[in-house]
């Protein structure tokens, strides 16, 4: 199984890229669970703001999906965001990361990352948080740093790519 993590700041085309690549290369698409989770909260009249424990739920769902795929062993999988994004979210929003998250990142490594650069205009929607150019750039740099620490190949995707 070859796993491609597509990560980057919000509104940088990750979901569109993940859908395109999964269709083009006949791979399995794992959609972004956090977006669905927040959309469900909004539909039920709740706030999009989530607690530490709720982000734990999101991370555990992502891990369950990785465990499921480890059993199925599809040839090619595209993850529309994955655990690095959740790790950075924990750190940014709560100033701490659960120990088990780093263990899961090591247990279910990606084979490559596509890191989307925040070089296209922000598109607001109810599930998004971080629209400022400065925040998008900071998140991009944090994601890149996390990938580099794992020593996994990555490619920066720009609007011109």
CSV table of N, CA and C in Angstrom, one decimal:
chain,number,residue,atom,x,y,z
A,1,UNK,N,0.9,-1.2,0.0
A,1,UNK,CA,0.0,0.0,0.0
A,1,UNK,C,0.9,1.2,0.0
A,2,UNK,N,0.6,2.2,-0.9
A,2,UNK,CA,1.3,3.4,-0.9
A,2,UNK,C,0.4,4.5,-0.5
A,3,UNK,N,0.8,5.2,0.6
A,3,UNK,CA,-0.1,6.2,1.2
A,3,UNK,C,0.4,7.6,1.0
A,4,UNK,N,-0.5,8.5,0.4
A,4,UNK,CA,-0.1,9.9,0.1
A,4,UNK,C,-0.9,10.8,1.1
A,5,UNK,N,-0.3,11.5,1.9
A,5,UNK,CA,-1.0,12.5,2.8
A,5,UNK,C,-1.0,13.9,2.1
A,6,UNK,N,-2.2,14.4,1.9
A,6,UNK,CA,-2.3,15.7,1.3
A,6,UNK,C,-2.7,16.7,2.4
A,7,UNK,N,-1.7,17.6,2.7
A,7,UNK,CA,-1.9,18.4,3.9
A,7,UNK,C,-1.5,19.9,3.5
A,8,UNK,N,-2.0,20.8,4.3
A,8,UNK,CA,-1.7,22.2,4.1
A,8,UNK,C,-2.7,23.0,4.8
A,9,UNK,N,-2.5,24.4,4.8
A,9,UNK,CA,-3.5,25.2,5.4
A,9,UNK,C,-4.9,25.2,4.7
A,10,UNK,N,-5.8,25.7,5.4
A,10,UNK,CA,-7.2,25.7,4.9
A,10,UNK,C,-7.3,26.5,3.6
A,11,UNK,N,-8.2,26.1,2.8
A,11,UNK,CA,-8.5,26.8,1.5
A,11,UNK,C,-7.3,26.8,0.6
A,12,UNK,N,-6.6,25.7,0.5
A,12,UNK,CA,-5.4,25.6,-0.4
A,12,UNK,C,-5.6,24.5,-1.5
A,13,UNK,N,-6.8,24.0,-1.6
A,13,UNK,CA,-7.1,23.0,-2.7
A,13,UNK,C,-6.9,21.6,-2.3
A,14,UNK,N,-6.7,21.2,-1.0
A,14,UNK,CA,-6.4,19.8,-0.7
A,14,UNK,C,-7.5,18.9,-1.1
A,15,UNK,N,-8.7,19.2,-0.8
A,15,UNK,CA,-9.8,18.3,-1.1
A,15,UNK,C,-10.0,18.1,-2.6
A,16,UNK,N,-9.9,19.2,-3.3
A,16,UNK,CA,-10.0,19.1,-4.8
A,16,UNK,C,-8.9,18.2,-5.3
A,17,UNK,N,-7.6,18.5,-4.8
A,17,UNK,CA,-6.5,17.7,-5.3
A,17,UNK,C,-6.6,16.2,-4.9
A,18,UNK,N,-7.1,15.9,-3.7
A,18,UNK,CA,-7.2,14.5,-3.3
A,18,UNK,C,-8.3,13.8,-4.2
A,19,UNK,N,-9.4,14.5,-4.4
A,19,UNK,CA,-10.4,13.9,-5.3
A,19,UNK,C,-9.9,13.6,-6.7
A,20,UNK,N,-9.2,14.6,-7.2
A,20,UNK,CA,-8.7,14.5,-8.6
A,20,UNK,C,-7.7,13.3,-8.7
A,21,UNK,N,-6.7,13.3,-7.7
A,21,UNK,CA,-5.7,12.3,-7.8
A,21,UNK,C,-6.2,10.9,-7.6
A,22,UNK,N,-7.2,10.7,-6.7
A,22,UNK,CA,-7.8,9.4,-6.4
A,22,UNK,C,-8.5,8.9,-7.6
A,23,UNK,N,-9.2,9.8,-8.4
A,23,UNK,CA,-9.9,9.4,-9.6
A,23,UNK,C,-8.9,9.1,-10.7
A,24,UNK,N,-7.9,10.0,-10.9
A,24,UNK,CA,-6.9,9.9,-12.0
A,24,UNK,C,-6.1,8.6,-11.8
A,25,UNK,N,-5.7,8.3,-10.6
A,25,UNK,CA,-4.8,7.1,-10.4
A,25,UNK,C,-5.6,5.9,-9.8
A,26,UNK,N,-6.9,6.0,-9.8
A,26,UNK,CA,-7.7,4.9,-9.3
A,26,UNK,C,-7.3,4.4,-7.9
A,27,UNK,N,-7.1,5.4,-7.0
A,27,UNK,CA,-6.7,5.1,-5.7
A,27,UNK,C,-7.9,5.3,-4.7
A,28,UNK,N,-7.8,4.9,-3.5
A,28,UNK,CA,-8.8,5.1,-2.5
A,28,UNK,C,-8.7,6.5,-1.9
A,29,UNK,N,-9.8,7.2,-1.8
A,29,UNK,CA,-9.8,8.5,-1.2
A,29,UNK,C,-10.3,8.4,0.3
A,30,UNK,N,-9.5,9.0,1.2
A,30,UNK,CA,-10.0,9.1,2.6
A,30,UNK,C,-10.3,10.6,2.8
A,31,UNK,N,-11.6,10.9,2.8
A,31,UNK,CA,-11.9,12.3,3.0
A,31,UNK,C,-11.6,12.9,4.3
A,32,UNK,N,-11.6,14.2,4.4
A,32,UNK,CA,-11.2,14.9,5.6
A,32,UNK,C,-12.3,14.8,6.6
A,33,UNK,N,-12.1,14.1,7.7
A,33,UNK,CA,-13.1,13.8,8.7
A,33,UNK,C,-13.4,15.0,9.5
A,34,UNK,N,-12.4,15.8,9.9
A,34,UNK,CA,-12.7,17.0,10.7
A,34,UNK,C,-13.7,17.9,10.1
A,35,UNK,N,-13.7,18.1,8.8
A,35,UNK,CA,-14.7,19.0,8.1
A,35,UNK,C,-16.1,18.4,8.3
A,36,UNK,N,-16.2,17.1,8.1
A,36,UNK,CA,-17.5,16.5,8.2
A,36,UNK,C,-18.0,16.6,9.7
A,37,UNK,N,-17.1,16.4,10.6
A,37,UNK,CA,-17.4,16.4,12.0
A,37,UNK,C,-18.0,17.8,12.4
A,38,UNK,N,-17.3,18.8,11.9
A,38,UNK,CA,-17.7,20.2,12.2
A,38,UNK,C,-19.0,20.6,11.5
A,39,UNK,N,-19.1,20.1,10.3
A,39,UNK,CA,-20.3,20.4,9.5
A,39,UNK,C,-21.6,19.7,10.2
A,40,UNK,N,-21.4,18.5,10.8
A,40,UNK,CA,-22.5,17.9,11.5
A,40,UNK,C,-22.8,18.7,12.8
A,41,UNK,N,-21.8,19.2,13.4
A,41,UNK,CA,-22.1,20.1,14.6
A,41,UNK,C,-22.9,21.3,14.2
A,42,UNK,N,-22.5,21.9,13.2
A,42,UNK,CA,-23.2,23.1,12.7
A,42,UNK,C,-24.7,22.8,12.3
A,43,UNK,N,-24.8,21.7,11.6
A,43,UNK,CA,-26.2,21.3,11.2
A,43,UNK,C,-27.1,21.0,12.4
A,44,UNK,N,-26.5,20.6,13.5
A,44,UNK,CA,-27.3,20.3,14.7
A,44,UNK,C,-27.5,21.5,15.6
A,45,UNK,N,-27.0,22.7,15.1
A,45,UNK,CA,-27.1,23.9,15.9
A,45,UNK,C,-26.0,24.2,16.9
A,46,UNK,N,-25.0,23.3,16.9
A,46,UNK,CA,-23.9,23.5,17.8
A,46,UNK,C,-22.9,24.5,17.2
A,47,UNK,N,-21.9,24.9,18.0
A,47,UNK,CA,-20.8,25.8,17.6
A,47,UNK,C,-19.8,24.9,16.8
A,48,UNK,N,-19.0,25.6,15.9
A,48,UNK,CA,-17.9,24.9,15.3
A,48,UNK,C,-16.7,24.7,16.2
A,49,UNK,N,-16.7,25.5,17.3
A,49,UNK,CA,-15.6,25.4,18.2
A,49,UNK,C,-15.6,24.0,18.9
A,50,UNK,N,-14.5,23.4,18.9
A,50,UNK,CA,-14.4,22.0,19.5
A,50,UNK,C,-13.4,22.0,20.6
A,51,UNK,N,-13.7,21.1,21.5
A,51,UNK,CA,-12.9,20.9,22.7
A,51,UNK,C,-11.7,20.0,22.4
A,52,UNK,N,-10.8,19.9,23.4
A,52,UNK,CA,-9.7,19.0,23.3
A,52,UNK,C,-10.2,17.6,23.1
A,53,UNK,N,-11.2,17.2,23.9
A,53,UNK,CA,-11.7,15.8,23.8
A,53,UNK,C,-12.3,15.5,22.5
A,54,UNK,N,-13.0,16.5,21.9
A,54,UNK,CA,-13.6,16.3,20.6
A,54,UNK,C,-12.5,16.2,19.5
A,55,UNK,N,-11.4,16.9,19.6
A,55,UNK,CA,-10.3,16.7,18.6
A,55,UNK,C,-9.7,15.4,18.8
A,56,UNK,N,-9.7,14.9,20.1
A,56,UNK,CA,-9.3,13.5,20.3
A,56,UNK,C,-10.2,12.5,19.5
A,57,UNK,N,-11.5,12.8,19.5
A,57,UNK,CA,-12.4,11.9,18.8
A,57,UNK,C,-12.1,11.9,17.3
A,58,UNK,N,-11.8,13.1,16.8
A,58,UNK,CA,-11.4,13.3,15.4
A,58,UNK,C,-10.2,12.5,15.1
A,59,UNK,N,-9.2,12.6,15.9
A,59,UNK,CA,-7.9,11.9,15.7
A,59,UNK,C,-8.1,10.4,15.8
A,60,UNK,N,-8.9,9.9,16.7
A,60,UNK,CA,-9.2,8.5,16.9
A,60,UNK,C,-9.9,7.9,15.6
A,61,UNK,N,-10.8,8.7,15.1
A,61,UNK,CA,-11.5,8.3,13.9
A,61,UNK,C,-10.5,8.2,12.7
A,62,UNK,N,-9.6,9.1,12.6
A,62,UNK,CA,-8.5,9.0,11.6
A,62,UNK,C,-7.7,7.8,11.8
A,63,UNK,N,-7.3,7.5,13.0
A,63,UNK,CA,-6.5,6.3,13.3
A,63,UNK,C,-7.3,5.0,12.9
A,64,UNK,N,-8.6,5.0,13.3
A,64,UNK,CA,-9.4,3.8,12.9
A,64,UNK,C,-9.4,3.6,11.4
A,65,UNK,N,-9.5,4.7,10.7
A,65,UNK,CA,-9.5,4.6,9.2
A,65,UNK,C,-8.2,4.0,8.7
A,66,UNK,N,-7.1,4.5,9.3
A,66,UNK,CA,-5.8,3.9,8.9
A,66,UNK,C,-5.7,2.4,9.2
A,67,UNK,N,-6.2,2.1,10.4
A,67,UNK,CA,-6.2,0.6,10.8
A,67,UNK,C,-7.0,-0.2,9.8
A,68,UNK,N,-8.2,0.3,9.4
A,68,UNK,CA,-9.0,-0.4,8.5
A,68,UNK,C,-8.3,-0.6,7.1
A,69,UNK,N,-7.7,0.5,6.7
A,69,UNK,CA,-6.9,0.4,5.4
A,69,UNK,C,-5.7,-0.5,5.5
A,70,UNK,N,-5.1,-0.6,6.7
A,70,UNK,CA,-4.0,-1.5,6.8
A,70,UNK,C,-4.4,-3.0,6.7
A,71,UNK,N,-5.6,-3.3,7.0
A,71,UNK,CA,-6.1,-4.6,6.8
A,71,UNK,C,-6.5,-4.9,5.4
A,72,UNK,N,-7.2,-3.9,4.7
A,72,UNK,CA,-7.6,-4.0,3.4
A,72,UNK,C,-6.5,-4.0,2.3
A,73,UNK,N,-5.4,-3.2,2.7
A,73,UNK,CA,-4.3,-3.1,1.8
A,73,UNK,C,-4.6,-2.7,0.4
A,74,UNK,N,-5.3,-1.6,0.2
A,74,UNK,CA,-5.4,-1.1,-1.2
A,74,UNK,C,-4.1,-0.7,-1.7
A,75,UNK,N,-3.9,-0.7,-3.0
A,75,UNK,CA,-2.6,-0.4,-3.6
A,75,UNK,C,-2.2,1.1,-3.4
A,76,UNK,N,-3.2,2.0,-3.5
A,76,UNK,CA,-2.9,3.4,-3.5
A,76,UNK,C,-3.9,4.2,-2.7
A,77,UNK,N,-3.5,5.0,-1.7
A,77,UNK,CA,-4.5,5.7,-0.8
A,77,UNK,C,-4.1,7.2,-0.8
A,78,UNK,N,-5.1,8.0,-1.0
A,78,UNK,CA,-4.9,9.5,-0.8
A,78,UNK,C,-5.7,10.0,0.4
A,79,UNK,N,-5.0,10.6,1.3
A,79,UNK,CA,-5.6,11.1,2.6
A,79,UNK,C,-5.8,12.6,2.4
A,80,UNK,N,-7.0,13.0,2.4
A,80,UNK,CA,-7.3,14.4,2.4
A,80,UNK,C,-7.2,14.9,3.8
A,81,UNK,N,-6.0,15.4,4.2
A,81,UNK,CA,-5.5,15.7,5.5
A,81,UNK,C,-5.3,14.4,6.2
A,82,UNK,N,-4.5,14.5,7.3
A,82,UNK,CA,-4.2,13.3,8.1
A,82,UNK,C,-3.7,13.7,9.5
A,83,UNK,N,-3.0,12.9,10.2
A,83,UNK,CA,-2.7,13.1,11.6
A,83,UNK,C,-1.8,14.3,11.8
A,84,UNK,N,-0.9,14.6,10.9
A,84,UNK,CA,0.0,15.8,11.2
A,84,UNK,C,-0.9,17.1,11.3
A,85,UNK,N,-1.9,17.2,10.5
A,85,UNK,CA,-2.8,18.4,10.6
A,85,UNK,C,-3.5,18.4,11.9
A,86,UNK,N,-3.9,17.2,12.4
A,86,UNK,CA,-4.6,17.1,13.7
A,86,UNK,C,-3.6,17.4,14.8
A,87,UNK,N,-2.3,17.0,14.7
A,87,UNK,CA,-1.3,17.3,15.7
A,87,UNK,C,-1.1,18.8,15.8
A,88,UNK,N,-0.9,19.4,14.7
A,88,UNK,CA,-0.7,20.9,14.7
A,88,UNK,C,-1.9,21.6,15.3
A,89,UNK,N,-3.1,21.1,15.0
A,89,UNK,CA,-4.3,21.7,15.5
A,89,UNK,C,-4.3,21.6,17.0
A,90,UNK,N,-4.0,20.4,17.5
A,90,UNK,CA,-3.9,20.2,19.0
A,90,UNK,C,-2.9,21.3,19.6
A,91,UNK,N,-1.8,21.4,19.0
A,91,UNK,CA,-0.7,22.3,19.6
A,91,UNK,C,-1.2,23.7,19.5
A,92,UNK,N,-1.7,24.1,18.3
A,92,UNK,CA,-2.1,25.5,18.1
A,92,UNK,C,-3.3,25.9,19.0
A,93,UNK,N,-4.3,25.0,19.1
A,93,UNK,CA,-5.5,25.4,19.8
A,93,UNK,C,-5.4,25.1,21.3
A,94,UNK,N,-4.7,24.1,21.7
A,94,UNK,CA,-4.7,23.7,23.1
A,94,UNK,C,-3.3,23.7,23.8
A,95,UNK,N,-2.2,23.9,23.0
A,95,UNK,CA,-0.9,24.0,23.5
A,95,UNK,C,-0.4,22.6,24.0
A,96,UNK,N,-1.0,21.6,23.6
A,96,UNK,CA,-0.5,20.2,24.0
A,96,UNK,C,-1.0,19.2,23.0
A,97,UNK,N,-0.3,18.1,22.9
A,97,UNK,CA,-0.6,17.1,21.9
A,97,UNK,C,-0.6,15.7,22.7
A,98,UNK,N,-1.7,14.9,22.5
A,98,UNK,CA,-1.7,13.6,23.2
A,98,UNK,C,-0.5,12.8,22.7
A,99,UNK,N,0.1,12.1,23.7
A,99,UNK,CA,1.3,11.2,23.4
A,99,UNK,C,0.9,10.2,22.4
A,100,UNK,N,-0.3,9.6,22.5
A,100,UNK,CA,-0.6,8.5,21.6
A,100,UNK,C,-0.7,9.0,20.1
A,101,UNK,N,-0.8,10.3,19.9
A,101,UNK,CA,-0.9,10.8,18.5
A,101,UNK,C,0.4,10.6,17.8
A,102,UNK,N,1.5,11.0,18.5
A,102,UNK,CA,2.8,10.8,17.8
A,102,UNK,C,3.1,9.4,17.6
A,103,UNK,N,2.6,8.5,18.5
A,103,UNK,CA,2.8,7.1,18.3
A,103,UNK,C,2.0,6.6,17.1
A,104,UNK,N,0.8,7.1,16.8
A,104,UNK,CA,0.0,6.7,15.7
A,104,UNK,C,0.7,7.2,14.4
A,105,UNK,N,1.2,8.4,14.4
A,105,UNK,CA,1.9,9.0,13.2
A,105,UNK,C,3.1,8.1,12.8
A,106,UNK,N,3.8,7.6,13.8
A,106,UNK,CA,4.9,6.7,13.6
A,106,UNK,C,4.4,5.3,13.1
A,107,UNK,N,3.3,4.9,13.7
A,107,UNK,CA,2.8,3.5,13.3
A,107,UNK,C,2.2,3.5,11.9
A,108,UNK,N,1.6,4.6,11.5
A,108,UNK,CA,0.9,4.6,10.2
A,108,UNK,C,1.5,5.7,9.4
A,109,UNK,N,2.8,5.6,9.0
A,109,UNK,CA,3.4,6.7,8.2
A,109,UNK,C,2.9,6.8,6.8
A,110,UNK,N,3.0,8.0,6.3
A,110,UNK,CA,2.7,8.2,4.9
A,110,UNK,C,4.0,7.8,4.1
A,111,UNK,N,3.8,7.5,2.8
A,111,UNK,CA,5.0,7.2,2.0
A,111,UNK,C,5.4,8.5,1.3
A,112,UNK,N,4.5,9.4,1.2
A,112,UNK,CA,4.9,10.7,0.6
A,112,UNK,C,3.8,11.7,1.0
A,113,UNK,N,4.2,13.0,1.0
A,113,UNK,CA,3.2,14.1,1.3
A,113,UNK,C,3.2,15.1,0.2
A,114,UNK,N,2.0,15.6,0.0
A,114,UNK,CA,1.8,16.7,-0.9
A,114,UNK,C,1.4,17.8,0.0
A,115,UNK,N,2.2,18.9,0.1
A,115,UNK,CA,2.0,20.0,1.0
A,115,UNK,C,1.5,21.2,0.2
A,116,UNK,N,0.3,21.6,0.4
A,116,UNK,CA,-0.3,22.7,-0.5
A,116,UNK,C,0.1,24.0,0.1
A,117,UNK,N,0.6,24.9,-0.7
A,117,UNK,CA,1.0,26.2,-0.3
A,117,UNK,C,-0.1,27.2,-0.3
A,118,UNK,N,-0.2,28.1,0.6
A,118,UNK,CA,-1.3,29.0,0.7
A,118,UNK,C,-1.2,30.2,-0.3
A,119,UNK,N,-1.1,29.9,-1.6
A,119,UNK,CA,-0.9,30.9,-2.6
A,119,UNK,C,-2.1,31.1,-3.4
A,120,UNK,N,-3.2,30.7,-3.0
A,120,UNK,CA,-4.5,31.0,-3.6
A,120,UNK,C,-5.4,31.7,-2.6
A,121,UNK,N,-6.3,32.5,-3.1
A,121,UNK,CA,-7.1,33.3,-2.2
A,121,UNK,C,-8.0,32.4,-1.2
A,122,UNK,N,-8.1,32.9,0.0
A,122,UNK,CA,-8.9,32.2,1.0
A,122,UNK,C,-10.4,32.2,0.5
A,123,UNK,N,-11.0,31.1,0.7
A,123,UNK,CA,-12.5,31.0,0.5
A,123,UNK,C,-13.1,30.6,1.8
A,124,UNK,N,-13.9,31.5,2.3
A,124,UNK,CA,-14.6,31.2,3.6
A,124,UNK,C,-15.7,30.2,3.4
A,125,UNK,N,-15.9,29.4,4.4
A,125,UNK,CA,-17.1,28.5,4.6
A,125,UNK,C,-17.2,28.3,6.1
A,126,UNK,N,-18.4,27.9,6.5
A,126,UNK,CA,-18.7,27.8,7.9
A,126,UNK,C,-17.8,26.9,8.7
A,127,UNK,N,-17.1,25.9,8.1
A,127,UNK,CA,-16.3,25.0,8.8
A,127,UNK,C,-14.8,25.4,8.9
A,128,UNK,N,-14.5,26.5,8.3
A,128,UNK,CA,-13.1,27.0,8.3
A,128,UNK,C,-12.8,27.9,9.4
A,129,UNK,N,-11.5,28.0,9.8
A,129,UNK,CA,-11.1,28.8,11.0
A,129,UNK,C,-10.0,29.9,10.6
A,130,UNK,N,-9.0,29.5,9.9
A,130,UNK,CA,-7.8,30.3,9.8
A,130,UNK,C,-7.6,31.0,8.4
A,131,UNK,N,-8.2,32.1,8.3
A,131,UNK,CA,-8.2,32.8,7.0
A,131,UNK,C,-7.2,33.8,6.7
A,132,UNK,N,-6.5,34.3,7.8
A,132,UNK,CA,-5.5,35.3,7.6
A,132,UNK,C,-4.3,34.8,6.8
A,133,UNK,N,-3.7,35.6,6.0
A,133,UNK,CA,-2.5,35.2,5.2
A,133,UNK,C,-1.4,34.8,6.2
A,134,UNK,N,-1.2,35.5,7.2
A,134,UNK,CA,-0.1,35.2,8.2
A,134,UNK,C,-0.3,33.9,8.9
A,135,UNK,N,-1.6,33.6,9.3
A,135,UNK,CA,-1.9,32.3,9.9
A,135,UNK,C,-1.7,31.1,8.9
A,136,UNK,N,-2.2,31.3,7.7
A,136,UNK,CA,-2.0,30.3,6.7
A,136,UNK,C,-0.5,30.0,6.4
A,137,UNK,N,0.3,31.0,6.4
A,137,UNK,CA,1.7,30.8,6.2
A,137,UNK,C,2.3,30.1,7.4
A,138,UNK,N,1.9,30.5,8.6
A,138,UNK,CA,2.5,29.9,9.8
A,138,UNK,C,2.1,28.4,9.8
A,139,UNK,N,0.9,28.0,9.5
A,139,UNK,CA,0.5,26.6,9.5
A,139,UNK,C,1.3,25.9,8.4
A,140,UNK,N,1.4,26.5,7.2
A,140,UNK,CA,2.2,25.8,6.2
A,140,UNK,C,3.6,25.5,6.7
A,141,UNK,N,4.3,26.4,7.4
A,141,UNK,CA,5.6,26.2,7.9
A,141,UNK,C,5.6,25.1,9.0
A,142,UNK,N,4.6,25.1,9.8
A,142,UNK,CA,4.5,24.1,10.9
A,142,UNK,C,4.3,22.7,10.3
A,143,UNK,N,3.5,22.6,9.2
A,143,UNK,CA,3.3,21.3,8.6
A,143,UNK,C,4.6,20.8,7.9
A,144,UNK,N,5.3,21.8,7.3
A,144,UNK,CA,6.5,21.4,6.6
A,144,UNK,C,7.5,20.9,7.6
A,145,UNK,N,7.6,21.6,8.8
A,145,UNK,CA,8.6,21.2,9.8
A,145,UNK,C,8.2,19.8,10.4
A,146,UNK,N,7.0,19.5,10.5
A,146,UNK,CA,6.6,18.2,11.0
A,146,UNK,C,7.0,17.1,10.0
A,147,UNK,N,6.7,17.4,8.7
A,147,UNK,CA,7.1,16.4,7.7
A,147,UNK,C,8.6,16.2,7.7
A,148,UNK,N,9.3,17.3,7.7
A,148,UNK,CA,10.8,17.2,7.7
A,148,UNK,C,11.3,16.3,8.9
A,149,UNK,N,10.7,16.5,10.0
A,149,UNK,CA,11.1,15.8,11.2
A,149,UNK,C,10.9,14.3,11.1
A,150,UNK,N,9.9,13.9,10.3
A,150,UNK,CA,9.6,12.5,10.0
A,150,UNK,C,10.6,11.9,8.9
A,151,UNK,N,11.2,12.8,8.2
A,151,UNK,CA,12.1,12.4,7.1
A,151,UNK,C,11.4,11.5,6.0
A,152,UNK,N,10.2,12.0,5.6
A,152,UNK,CA,9.4,11.4,4.6
A,152,UNK,C,9.4,12.3,3.4
A,153,UNK,N,9.5,11.8,2.2
A,153,UNK,CA,9.5,12.7,1.0
A,153,UNK,C,8.2,13.5,0.9
A,154,UNK,N,8.4,14.8,0.5
A,154,UNK,CA,7.3,15.6,0.3
A,154,UNK,C,7.5,16.5,-0.9
A,155,UNK,N,6.4,17.0,-1.4
A,155,UNK,CA,6.4,17.9,-2.6
A,155,UNK,C,5.5,19.0,-2.3
A,156,UNK,N,5.9,20.2,-2.5
A,156,UNK,CA,5.1,21.4,-2.3
A,156,UNK,C,4.3,21.7,-3.5
A,157,UNK,N,3.0,21.8,-3.3
A,157,UNK,CA,2.1,22.0,-4.4
A,157,UNK,C,1.7,23.5,-4.4
A,158,UNK,N,2.0,24.2,-5.5
A,158,UNK,CA,1.6,25.6,-5.6
A,158,UNK,C,0.5,25.8,-6.6
A,159,UNK,N,-0.1,26.9,-6.6
A,159,UNK,CA,-1.2,27.2,-7.6
A,159,UNK,C,-0.7,27.0,-9.0
A,160,UNK,N,0.5,27.3,-9.3
A,160,UNK,CA,1.1,27.2,-10.6
A,160,UNK,C,1.4,25.7,-11.0
A,161,UNK,N,1.4,24.8,-10.0
A,161,UNK,CA,1.9,23.4,-10.2
A,161,UNK,C,1.0,22.7,-11.2
